[in-house]
Coordinates of C-alpha atoms (C1' of nucleotides) in Angstrom, one line a residue:
Chain I
X1389 CA 75.9 117.1 86.7
X1390 CA 74.5 117.9 90.1
X1391 CA 76.8 120.6 91.2
X1392 CA 76.1 124.0 89.6
X1393 CA 78.7 126.1 87.9
X1394 CA 77.8 128.9 90.1
X1395 CA 79.1 126.9 93.1
X1396 CA 82.3 125.9 91.2
X1397 CA 85.4 126.6 93.2
X1398 CA 87.3 127.7 90.1
X1399 CA 84.4 129.6 88.4
X1400 CA 86.4 132.8 88.2
X1401 CA 89.8 131.4 87.5
X1402 CA 89.2 128.7 84.9
X1403 CA 88.6 129.1 81.2
X1404 CA 84.8 129.2 81.9
X1405 CA 85.3 132.7 83.4
X1406 CA 85.3 134.0 79.8
X1407 CA 81.7 132.7 79.3
X1408 CA 78.5 134.6 79.8
X1409 CA 75.8 132.9 81.8
X1410 CA 73.9 131.5 78.8
X1411 CA 77.0 130.1 77.2
X1412 CA 78.0 128.6 80.6
X1413 CA 74.7 126.9 80.7
X1414 CA 75.3 125.2 77.4
X1415 CA 78.8 124.1 78.5
X1416 CA 77.4 122.6 81.7
X1417 CA 75.2 120.4 79.6
X1418 CA 78.3 118.8 78.1
X1419 CA 80.5 118.6 81.2
X1420 CA 80.7 115.8 83.8
X1421 CA 82.5 115.9 87.1
X1422 CA 85.0 113.2 87.6
X1423 CA 87.1 112.0 90.4
X1424 CA 90.5 110.4 90.0
X1425 CA 92.3 108.8 92.9
X1426 CA 95.9 109.6 93.8
X1427 CA 98.3 107.6 91.7
X1428 CA 95.8 106.8 89.0
X1429 CA 96.5 107.6 85.4
X1430 CA 93.8 109.4 83.4
X1431 CA 95.3 109.5 80.0
X1432 CA 98.2 107.6 78.4
X1433 CA 100.7 109.1 76.1
X1434 CA 99.9 108.1 72.5
X1435 CA 96.2 107.4 73.2
X1436 CA 93.4 109.2 71.4
X1437 CA 92.8 112.8 72.5
X1438 CA 89.2 112.3 73.6
X1439 CA 88.6 114.8 76.4
X1440 CA 89.4 118.2 77.7
X1441 CA 88.9 119.3 81.3
X1442 CA 89.3 121.9 83.9
X1443 CA 91.0 120.8 87.1
X1444 CA 88.8 121.6 90.1
X1445 CA 90.9 120.3 93.0
X1446 CA 94.2 118.4 93.5
X1447 CA 97.3 118.2 91.5
X1448 CA 98.0 116.5 88.2
X1449 CA 101.3 115.6 86.5
X1450 CA 102.0 115.5 82.8
X1451 CA 104.9 113.1 82.1
X1452 CA 106.9 111.5 79.3
X1453 CA 109.1 108.5 79.4
X1454 CA 112.0 107.2 77.3
X1455 CA 111.6 103.7 75.8
X1456 CA 113.8 102.3 78.4
X1457 CA 111.7 103.7 81.3
X1458 CA 113.4 106.9 82.3
X1459 CA 110.6 109.3 83.3
X1460 CA 110.4 113.1 83.2
X1461 CA 107.5 115.2 84.5
X1462 CA 107.0 117.9 81.9
X1463 CA 104.3 119.8 83.6
X1464 CA 102.2 120.1 86.8
X1465 CA 98.6 121.2 86.8
X1466 CA 96.8 123.0 89.7
X1467 CA 93.2 123.9 90.2
X1468 CA 91.6 126.0 87.5
X1469 CA 94.2 124.8 84.9
X1470 CA 93.0 123.6 81.6
X1471 CA 93.9 120.0 80.7
X1472 CA 93.8 118.4 77.3
X1473 CA 95.0 118.6 73.8
X1474 CA 92.5 120.2 71.4
X1475 CA 93.1 119.9 67.6
X1476 CA 95.2 116.7 67.8
X1477 CA 94.2 113.1 67.3
X1478 CA 96.5 111.8 70.0
X1479 CA 98.0 113.1 73.1
X1480 CA 101.7 113.2 73.6
X1481 CA 102.0 113.0 77.4
X1482 CA 100.6 110.8 80.2
X1483 CA 98.3 112.6 82.7
X1484 CA 98.2 111.2 86.2
X1485 CA 96.9 112.3 89.6
X1486 CA 99.5 113.2 92.2
X1487 CA 96.7 113.7 94.8
X1488 CA 93.1 112.8 94.7
X1489 CA 91.7 115.0 92.0
X1490 CA 88.4 116.4 90.9
X1491 CA 87.8 117.5 87.3
X1492 CA 85.2 119.0 85.0
X1493 CA 85.4 116.9 81.8
X1494 CA 84.1 117.7 78.4
X1495 CA 84.4 115.5 75.2
X1496 CA 87.1 117.0 73.0
X1497 CA 85.0 117.5 69.9
X1498 CA 82.3 119.3 71.9
X1499 CA 84.9 121.4 73.6
X1500 CA 86.3 122.5 70.2
X1501 CA 82.8 123.4 69.2
X1502 CA 82.4 125.6 72.3
X1503 CA 85.7 127.2 71.5
X1504 CA 84.7 127.9 67.9
X1505 CA 81.4 129.5 69.1
X1506 CA 83.0 131.6 71.7
X1507 CA 85.9 133.8 70.7
X1508 CA 86.5 135.1 74.2
X1509 CA 87.2 131.6 75.5
X1510 CA 89.4 130.8 72.5
X1511 CA 91.4 133.9 73.1
X1512 CA 91.8 133.1 76.8
X1513 CA 92.9 129.6 76.0
X1514 CA 95.4 131.1 73.5
X1515 CA 96.8 133.4 76.2
X1516 CA 97.1 130.5 78.6
X1517 CA 98.8 128.3 76.1
X1518 CA 101.4 131.0 75.4
X1519 CA 102.0 131.3 79.1
X1520 CA 102.4 127.6 79.4
X1521 CA 104.8 127.6 76.5
X1522 CA 106.9 130.3 78.1
X1523 CA 106.9 128.3 81.4
X1524 CA 108.0 125.1 79.5
X1525 CA 110.8 127.1 77.8
X1526 CA 111.9 128.6 81.1
X1527 CA 112.2 125.1 82.5
X1528 CA 114.4 124.1 79.5
X1529 CA 116.9 126.6 80.8
X1530 CA 116.7 125.3 84.3
X1531 CA 116.9 121.6 83.4
X1532 CA 119.8 122.1 81.1
X1533 CA 121.9 124.7 82.8
X1534 CA 121.1 124.8 86.5
X1535 CA 123.0 122.8 89.1
X1536 CA 121.1 120.4 91.4
X1537 CA 121.1 122.9 94.2
X1538 CA 119.7 125.6 92.0
X1539 CA 117.0 123.3 90.7
X1540 CA 115.9 122.2 94.2
X1541 CA 115.9 125.8 95.5
X1542 CA 114.1 127.0 92.5
X1543 CA 111.5 124.3 92.8
X1544 CA 110.8 125.3 96.4
X1545 CA 110.4 128.9 95.4
X1546 CA 107.9 128.0 92.7
X1547 CA 105.9 125.7 94.9
X1548 CA 105.8 128.4 97.6
X1549 CA 104.5 130.9 95.1
X1550 CA 101.9 128.4 94.0
X1551 CA 101.0 127.7 97.6
X1552 CA 100.7 131.4 98.5
X1553 CA 97.9 131.8 96.0
X1554 CA 96.0 128.9 97.5
X1555 CA 96.5 128.4 101.3
X1556 CA 96.8 130.8 104.2
X1557 CA 100.6 130.6 104.9
X1558 CA 102.5 133.9 104.6
X1559 CA 102.8 136.0 107.7
X1560 CA 105.3 138.8 107.2
X1561 CA 106.9 139.1 103.9
X1562 CA 110.4 137.6 104.3
X1563 CA 109.3 135.9 107.5
X1564 CA 109.0 132.2 107.8
X1565 CA 106.4 130.6 105.5
X1566 CA 105.3 126.9 105.8
X1567 CA 103.5 124.9 103.2
X1568 CA 103.0 121.3 102.1
X1569 CA 104.6 119.8 99.0
X1570 CA 102.1 117.8 97.0
X1571 CA 105.0 115.6 95.7
X1572 CA 107.2 112.9 97.0
X1573 CA 111.0 113.1 96.8
X1574 CA 110.8 110.8 93.8
X1575 CA 108.3 113.0 92.0
X1576 CA 110.4 116.1 92.7
X1577 CA 113.3 114.3 91.2
X1578 CA 111.2 113.5 88.1
X1579 CA 110.3 117.2 87.8
X1580 CA 113.9 118.4 88.1
X1581 CA 115.7 115.7 86.1
X1582 CA 117.6 114.5 89.2
X1583 CA 117.5 111.3 91.4
X1584 CA 115.8 110.8 94.7
X1585 CA 119.1 110.8 96.5
X1586 CA 120.3 114.1 95.0
X1587 CA 117.0 115.8 95.9
X1588 CA 117.2 114.5 99.4
X1589 CA 120.8 115.6 99.8
X1590 CA 120.1 119.1 98.4
X1591 CA 117.2 119.5 100.8
X1592 CA 119.2 118.6 103.8
X1593 CA 122.0 120.9 102.6
X1594 CA 119.4 123.8 102.5
X1595 CA 118.2 122.7 106.0
X1596 CA 121.7 122.6 107.5
X1597 CA 122.4 126.1 106.0
X1598 CA 119.3 127.4 107.9
X1599 CA 117.6 128.5 104.6
X1600 CA 114.7 126.1 105.1
X1601 CA 113.3 123.8 107.7
X1602 CA 111.6 120.5 107.1
X1603 CA 109.1 120.1 110.0
X1604 CA 107.5 117.0 108.3
X1605 CA 108.4 114.9 105.3
X1606 CA 105.9 116.7 103.1
X1607 CA 106.1 120.2 104.6
X1608 CA 108.6 122.9 104.1
X1609 CA 109.3 126.1 106.0
X1610 CA 111.1 128.9 104.3
X1611 CA 113.3 130.6 106.9
X1612 CA 115.2 132.9 104.7
X1613 CA 113.4 133.7 101.4
X1614 CA 116.2 136.0 100.1
X1615 CA 118.9 133.3 100.6
X1616 CA 116.6 130.7 99.0
X1617 CA 116.1 132.9 95.9
X1618 CA 119.9 133.4 95.8
X1619 CA 120.5 129.7 95.9
X1620 CA 118.0 129.3 93.0
X1621 CA 119.9 131.8 90.9
X1622 CA 117.0 134.2 90.9
X1623 CA 117.2 137.9 91.4
X1624 CA 115.9 139.1 94.8
X1625 CA 112.2 139.7 94.4
Chain R
X305 CA 106.0 146.8 51.2
X306 CA 107.0 146.2 47.6
X307 CA 106.7 142.4 47.5
X308 CA 103.2 141.1 47.2
X309 CA 101.8 138.5 49.5
X310 CA 100.9 136.5 46.4
X311 CA 104.6 136.1 45.7
X312 CA 105.4 135.2 49.3
X313 CA 107.5 132.1 49.7
X314 CA 105.5 131.0 52.7
X315 CA 102.1 132.1 51.6
X316 CA 100.5 128.7 52.0
X317 CA 102.4 127.6 55.1
X318 CA 102.4 130.6 57.4
X319 CA 99.5 131.9 59.6
X320 CA 98.4 134.0 56.7
X321 CA 97.2 130.9 54.9
X322 CA 94.1 131.1 57.0
X323 CA 93.2 134.5 55.6
X324 CA 90.9 135.2 52.6
X325 CA 92.3 137.5 50.0
X326 CA 90.5 140.6 51.3
X327 CA 91.7 140.0 54.9
X328 CA 95.2 139.4 53.5
X329 CA 95.1 142.8 51.8
X330 CA 94.3 144.4 55.1
X331 CA 97.2 142.6 56.9
X332 CA 99.6 143.6 54.1
X333 CA 98.9 147.2 54.8
X334 CA 100.2 146.6 58.3
X335 CA 103.2 144.5 57.6
X336 CA 106.8 145.4 56.7
X337 CA 109.5 143.2 55.4
X338 CA 112.7 143.3 57.5
X339 CA 116.1 141.8 57.1
X340 CA 118.3 140.8 60.0
X341 CA 121.9 139.8 59.5
X342 CA 123.4 136.6 60.8
X343 CA 124.4 137.0 64.5
X344 CA 122.2 140.1 65.1
X345 CA 119.7 140.1 67.9
X346 CA 116.2 141.3 67.1
X347 CA 114.5 141.2 70.5
X348 CA 116.1 141.1 74.0
X349 CA 114.5 139.0 76.8
X350 CA 112.6 141.3 79.2
X351 CA 112.0 144.0 76.6
X352 CA 108.6 145.2 75.6
X353 CA 106.6 142.9 73.3
X354 CA 106.2 145.2 70.4
X355 CA 106.1 143.1 67.2
X356 CA 104.9 139.8 65.8
X357 CA 106.3 138.4 62.7
X358 CA 106.3 135.5 60.2
X359 CA 109.7 134.2 59.3
X360 CA 110.2 134.2 55.5
X361 CA 113.7 132.8 55.2
X362 CA 116.6 131.8 57.4
X363 CA 116.8 130.4 60.9
X364 CA 116.1 132.2 64.2
X365 CA 117.0 131.1 67.7
X366 CA 115.0 131.8 70.9
X367 CA 117.4 131.8 73.9
X368 CA 117.5 132.3 77.6
X369 CA 120.5 132.9 79.9
X370 CA 121.1 132.5 83.6
X371 CA 122.3 135.6 85.4
X372 CA 125.9 134.3 85.4
X373 CA 125.8 133.9 81.6
X374 CA 125.1 130.3 80.9
X375 CA 122.9 130.2 77.7
X376 CA 120.3 127.8 76.6
X377 CA 118.5 127.9 73.2
X378 CA 114.9 127.1 74.0
X379 CA 113.6 127.1 70.4
X380 CA 114.5 127.3 66.8
X381 CA 112.3 129.0 64.2
X382 CA 112.3 128.1 60.5
X383 CA 110.5 129.7 57.5
X384 CA 106.7 130.1 57.9
X385 CA 107.0 129.9 61.7
X386 CA 105.2 132.6 63.7
X387 CA 107.5 134.8 65.9
X388 CA 106.3 136.9 68.8
X389 CA 104.4 137.0 72.0
X390 CA 100.9 138.3 71.7
X391 CA 99.0 139.2 74.9
X392 CA 102.1 139.9 77.0
X393 CA 103.7 143.2 77.9
X394 CA 107.2 141.9 77.7
X395 CA 108.9 139.0 76.0
X396 CA 110.7 136.3 78.0
X397 CA 113.3 135.2 75.5
X398 CA 115.9 136.7 73.3
X399 CA 115.4 136.3 69.5
X400 CA 118.5 136.3 67.3
X401 CA 119.4 135.4 63.8
X402 CA 121.5 132.3 63.2
X403 CA 121.6 133.0 59.5
X404 CA 120.7 136.0 57.5
X405 CA 117.0 136.3 57.9
X406 CA 113.9 137.8 56.3
X407 CA 110.7 138.5 58.2
X408 CA 107.3 140.0 57.7
X409 CA 106.8 142.2 60.7
X410 CA 103.5 143.6 62.2
X411 CA 103.1 145.7 65.3
X412 CA 101.8 143.6 68.1
X413 CA 98.7 145.5 68.8
X414 CA 97.7 145.5 65.2
X415 CA 98.4 141.8 65.0
X416 CA 96.1 141.2 68.0
X417 CA 93.4 143.2 66.3
X418 CA 93.7 141.1 63.1
X419 CA 93.5 137.9 65.3
X420 CA 90.4 139.2 67.0
X421 CA 88.8 140.0 63.7
X422 CA 89.7 136.6 62.2
X423 CA 88.7 133.5 64.0
X424 CA 90.3 131.2 61.5
X425 CA 93.7 132.8 62.1
X426 CA 93.3 132.7 65.8
X427 CA 92.4 129.1 65.7
X428 CA 95.4 128.3 63.5
X429 CA 97.7 130.2 65.9
X430 CA 96.2 128.2 68.8
X431 CA 96.9 124.9 67.1
X432 CA 100.5 126.0 66.4
X433 CA 101.0 127.2 69.9
X434 CA 99.8 123.8 71.2
X435 CA 102.2 122.1 68.9
X436 CA 105.0 124.3 70.0
X437 CA 104.1 123.5 73.6
X438 CA 104.2 119.7 72.9
X439 CA 107.6 120.2 71.2
X440 CA 109.0 122.1 74.1
X441 CA 107.8 119.5 76.6
X442 CA 109.3 116.7 74.5
X443 CA 112.6 118.6 74.7
X444 CA 112.3 118.7 78.5
X445 CA 112.5 114.9 78.4
X446 CA 115.4 114.8 76.1
X447 CA 117.4 117.5 78.0
X448 CA 116.8 116.0 81.4
X449 CA 117.1 112.3 80.7
X450 CA 119.0 111.6 77.5
X451 CA 122.7 111.0 77.4
X452 CA 125.0 113.2 75.3
X453 CA 125.0 110.7 72.4
X454 CA 121.2 110.3 72.4
X455 CA 120.9 114.1 72.3
X456 CA 123.3 114.6 69.4
X457 CA 121.8 111.7 67.4
X458 CA 118.3 113.0 68.1
X459 CA 119.3 116.5 67.0
X460 CA 120.6 115.2 63.7
X461 CA 117.4 113.2 63.1
X462 CA 115.3 116.3 63.8
X463 CA 117.4 118.5 61.6
X464 CA 117.2 116.0 58.8
X465 CA 113.4 115.9 59.1
X466 CA 113.4 119.7 58.9
X467 CA 115.8 119.7 55.9
X468 CA 113.7 117.0 54.1
X469 CA 110.8 119.4 54.0
X470 CA 112.9 122.2 52.5
X471 CA 115.7 121.0 50.3
X472 CA 116.0 118.3 47.7
X473 CA 118.1 115.7 49.6
X474 CA 116.5 112.3 50.1
X475 CA 117.1 109.8 47.4
X476 CA 116.0 106.3 48.5
X477 CA 114.4 106.0 51.9
X478 CA 117.1 104.6 54.2
X479 CA 119.8 105.5 51.7
X480 CA 122.3 108.2 52.4
X481 CA 120.9 111.7 52.8
X482 CA 123.1 114.9 53.0
X483 CA 122.1 118.2 54.3
X484 CA 123.6 121.3 55.9
X485 CA 123.3 122.2 59.6
X486 CA 122.4 125.9 60.0
X487 CA 124.2 125.9 63.4
X488 CA 127.8 125.9 64.6
X489 CA 129.0 123.3 67.1
X490 CA 128.6 125.8 69.8
X491 CA 125.0 126.6 68.9
X492 CA 124.2 122.9 68.8
X493 CA 125.7 122.6 72.3
X494 CA 123.4 125.5 73.4
X495 CA 120.4 123.7 72.0
X496 CA 121.2 120.3 73.6
X497 CA 122.5 121.6 77.0
X498 CA 126.0 120.3 76.3
X499 CA 129.5 121.8 75.7
X500 CA 131.1 122.3 72.3
X501 CA 133.7 119.6 73.1
X502 CA 131.1 117.0 73.9
X503 CA 129.1 117.7 70.8
X504 CA 132.2 117.4 68.7
X505 CA 133.2 114.1 70.4
X506 CA 129.8 112.6 69.9
X507 CA 129.8 113.6 66.2
X508 CA 133.1 112.0 65.6
X509 CA 131.9 108.9 67.5
X510 CA 128.9 108.6 65.1
X511 CA 131.3 109.2 62.2
X512 CA 133.7 106.4 63.3
X513 CA 130.7 104.1 63.8
X514 CA 129.8 104.7 60.2
X515 CA 126.4 106.0 61.1
X516 CA 127.0 109.4 59.6
X517 CA 129.7 111.1 57.5
X518 CA 130.8 114.7 57.9
X519 CA 131.8 115.8 54.3
X520 CA 132.2 119.4 55.4
X521 CA 132.1 121.2 58.7
X522 CA 128.5 122.2 58.3
X523 CA 127.2 119.3 56.3
X524 CA 126.1 115.9 57.5
X525 CA 125.4 112.7 55.6
X526 CA 123.2 110.1 57.2
X527 CA 124.6 106.7 56.1
X528 CA 122.4 104.5 58.3
X529 CA 119.2 106.1 59.3
X530 CA 118.0 103.2 61.3
X531 CA 121.2 103.0 63.4
X532 CA 121.0 106.8 63.9
X533 CA 117.4 106.6 65.2
X534 CA 118.5 103.8 67.5
X535 CA 121.3 105.9 68.9
X536 CA 118.7 108.7 69.5
X537 CA 116.6 106.3 71.5
X538 CA 113.7 106.6 69.0
X539 CA 111.7 103.7 67.6
X540 CA 112.5 102.8 64.0
X541 CA 110.3 105.0 61.8
Chain O
dC234 C1' 104.7 95.3 117.5
dG235 C1' 105.7 94.3 112.9
dG236 C1' 105.8 95.5 108.1
dC237 C1' 106.3 98.5 104.3
dG238 C1' 107.0 102.5 101.5
dA239 C1' 109.5 106.7 101.6
dA240 C1' 113.5 109.2 103.0
dT241 C1' 118.1 109.7 104.4
dT242 C1' 123.0 108.8 104.4
dG243 C1' 127.3 106.7 102.9
dA244 C1' 130.9 105.0 99.4
dG245 C1' 132.5 104.6 95.0
dC246 C1' 132.0 105.4 89.9
dT247 C1' 131.5 107.7 85.6
dG248 C1' 129.9 110.7 82.0
dA249 C1' 130.2 115.2 80.9
dC250 C1' 132.7 119.4 82.0
dT251 C1' 137.1 122.1 82.2
dC252 C1' 141.3 123.5 80.7
dA253 C1' 144.7 123.4 77.3
dA254 C1' 146.9 122.3 73.0
dC255 C1' 146.5 122.1 68.2
dC256 C1' 144.4 122.1 63.5
dC257 C1' 142.1 124.1 59.6
dG258 C1' 140.0 127.2 56.1
dA259 C1' 138.8 131.8 55.0
dG260 C1' 139.8 136.4 54.8
dT261 C1' 143.4 140.3 54.9
dG262 C1' 147.2 142.8 54.0
dG263 C1' 151.9 143.4 53.0
Chain C
dC533 C1' 152.0 134.9 46.7
dC534 C1' 152.6 134.1 51.3
dA535 C1' 152.4 135.2 56.2
dC536 C1' 149.2 136.4 59.8
dT537 C1' 145.1 136.3 62.1
dC538 C1' 140.9 134.7 63.7
dG539 C1' 136.8 132.0 64.3
dG540 C1' 135.5 127.5 64.3
dG541 C1' 136.6 122.6 65.2
dT542 C1' 139.0 118.6 67.0
dT543 C1' 141.5 116.0 70.4
dG544 C1' 143.6 114.9 74.9
dA545 C1' 144.1 114.7 80.1
dG546 C1' 142.3 115.4 84.5
dT547 C1' 138.4 116.7 87.6
dC548 C1' 134.0 116.6 89.7
dA549 C1' 128.8 116.8 90.2
dG550 C1' 125.5 113.8 90.2
dC551 C1' 124.5 108.9 89.5
dT552 C1' 124.5 104.0 91.3
dC553 C1' 124.4 100.7 94.7
dA554 C1' 123.7 99.6 99.3
dA555 C1' 122.6 100.1 104.1
dT556 C1' 119.8 102.3 107.6
dT557 C1' 116.2 105.1 109.5
dC558 C1' 111.8 107.2 109.7
dG559 C1' 106.8 107.4 109.7
dC560 C1' 102.6 105.5 109.1
dC561 C1' 99.0 102.0 109.3
dG562 C1' 97.1 97.6 110.6

DNA sequence: CGGCGAATTGAGCTGACTCAACCCGAGTGG
DNA sequence: CCACTCGGGTTGAGTCAGCTCAATTCGCCG
């Protein structure tokens, strides 16, 4: 692995942040950088759980499908997120790249050994897994009980929060904010449990209401954050 | 705590199974048995995360509500399950008793200390949290993409599997199996993201089709397990 | 300029919800 | 012992949000 961990873009945000320099050295011996092109699938649901990874750049989706082909995106992963399923022989969900993606990959058994040798890392992973569980459960409420407009508005809010951490955006609080969605309409529909057409209609409805603007197909401008949160059924932040 | 861990009904199934006898002794000093009556709420969403617990008997629900009162049950807990949210200041979901319930409760900070001192327990909790995350994500697919009949059939299958572990039931594989649902129709609706009426209609539809029988309001007999799994959109087990 | 995938828009359908009536079994009190 | 109540549960009729199917339109790339 040519690139050094010291240069790593997510050095301080990923699981590795829990490792002291000497431990990090040992992990680096095990890891390999990998690139996956947009649209490619890394791991198929039901296949052996062979690798764990940290996402360095890009966006991954975790998805499940019914036997007759209906798909649901059950999770999105952003840079510094942990990917993989330790302690299980097989993985339950398919992992695919929504954009070109760069990962730091470690064989699963070696990763488990690192975990066992490093209580700080294991604890950090436990914290993150609890947080992911809370997030998945919160999405259960949204998927089951929110209307299409609440889902779409809520999705834009969450993507905006995600974008805020990464890009520049954000001028005045409450003022217009613009960012790019890493998902197509169809992928948004797969996240929200809707159809492409419904997502499109809800977006134009928000646009007509002046809550958002859609300067490009992939980009969104939030013109009235408070109204958007209200549409999403969230309390004003 | 009068009862000894050695007598504990879930001694070998709960997190404590990872503890050696001396460590178990220390944990016992910290734990207290608690009873909660059916219908009572133990913990409110948004309140401080003060305790962790192991469920000894009964069934708990984990639920979330929208601000205008729509409810969704995001998880069910059965005996030997871990309850609580370590490493967070507040809890995100409300915990209530669906039946009379018995718990072994430990203050959260003390529990975290036990975890830190005991790598085996921490690892077991990590495994279980990953499993819970997989389960929650699988439910995302079901909630978002399954029809009402698939949801109800799938729910009966999962409750039957849960009952199989606990009660006698199960004569011949594939033969009729009878067990009791610990939930009312309304609670089943809250789990599946449906209404009471829809749940009731789907159950009578399955009954009319001869797939199940409903000998009592709370009990279910599976007459044709293969057909039931087919209705649920599962592959024949 | 032509082609192609993604997005939008329209029209009609339908599965699940809403609202309402009724049933049933268990507890309660006269 | 029976009438009353009350919390489920079932069943029916009508509505509507979101799906399906279909026709354009848009944006990008060669």
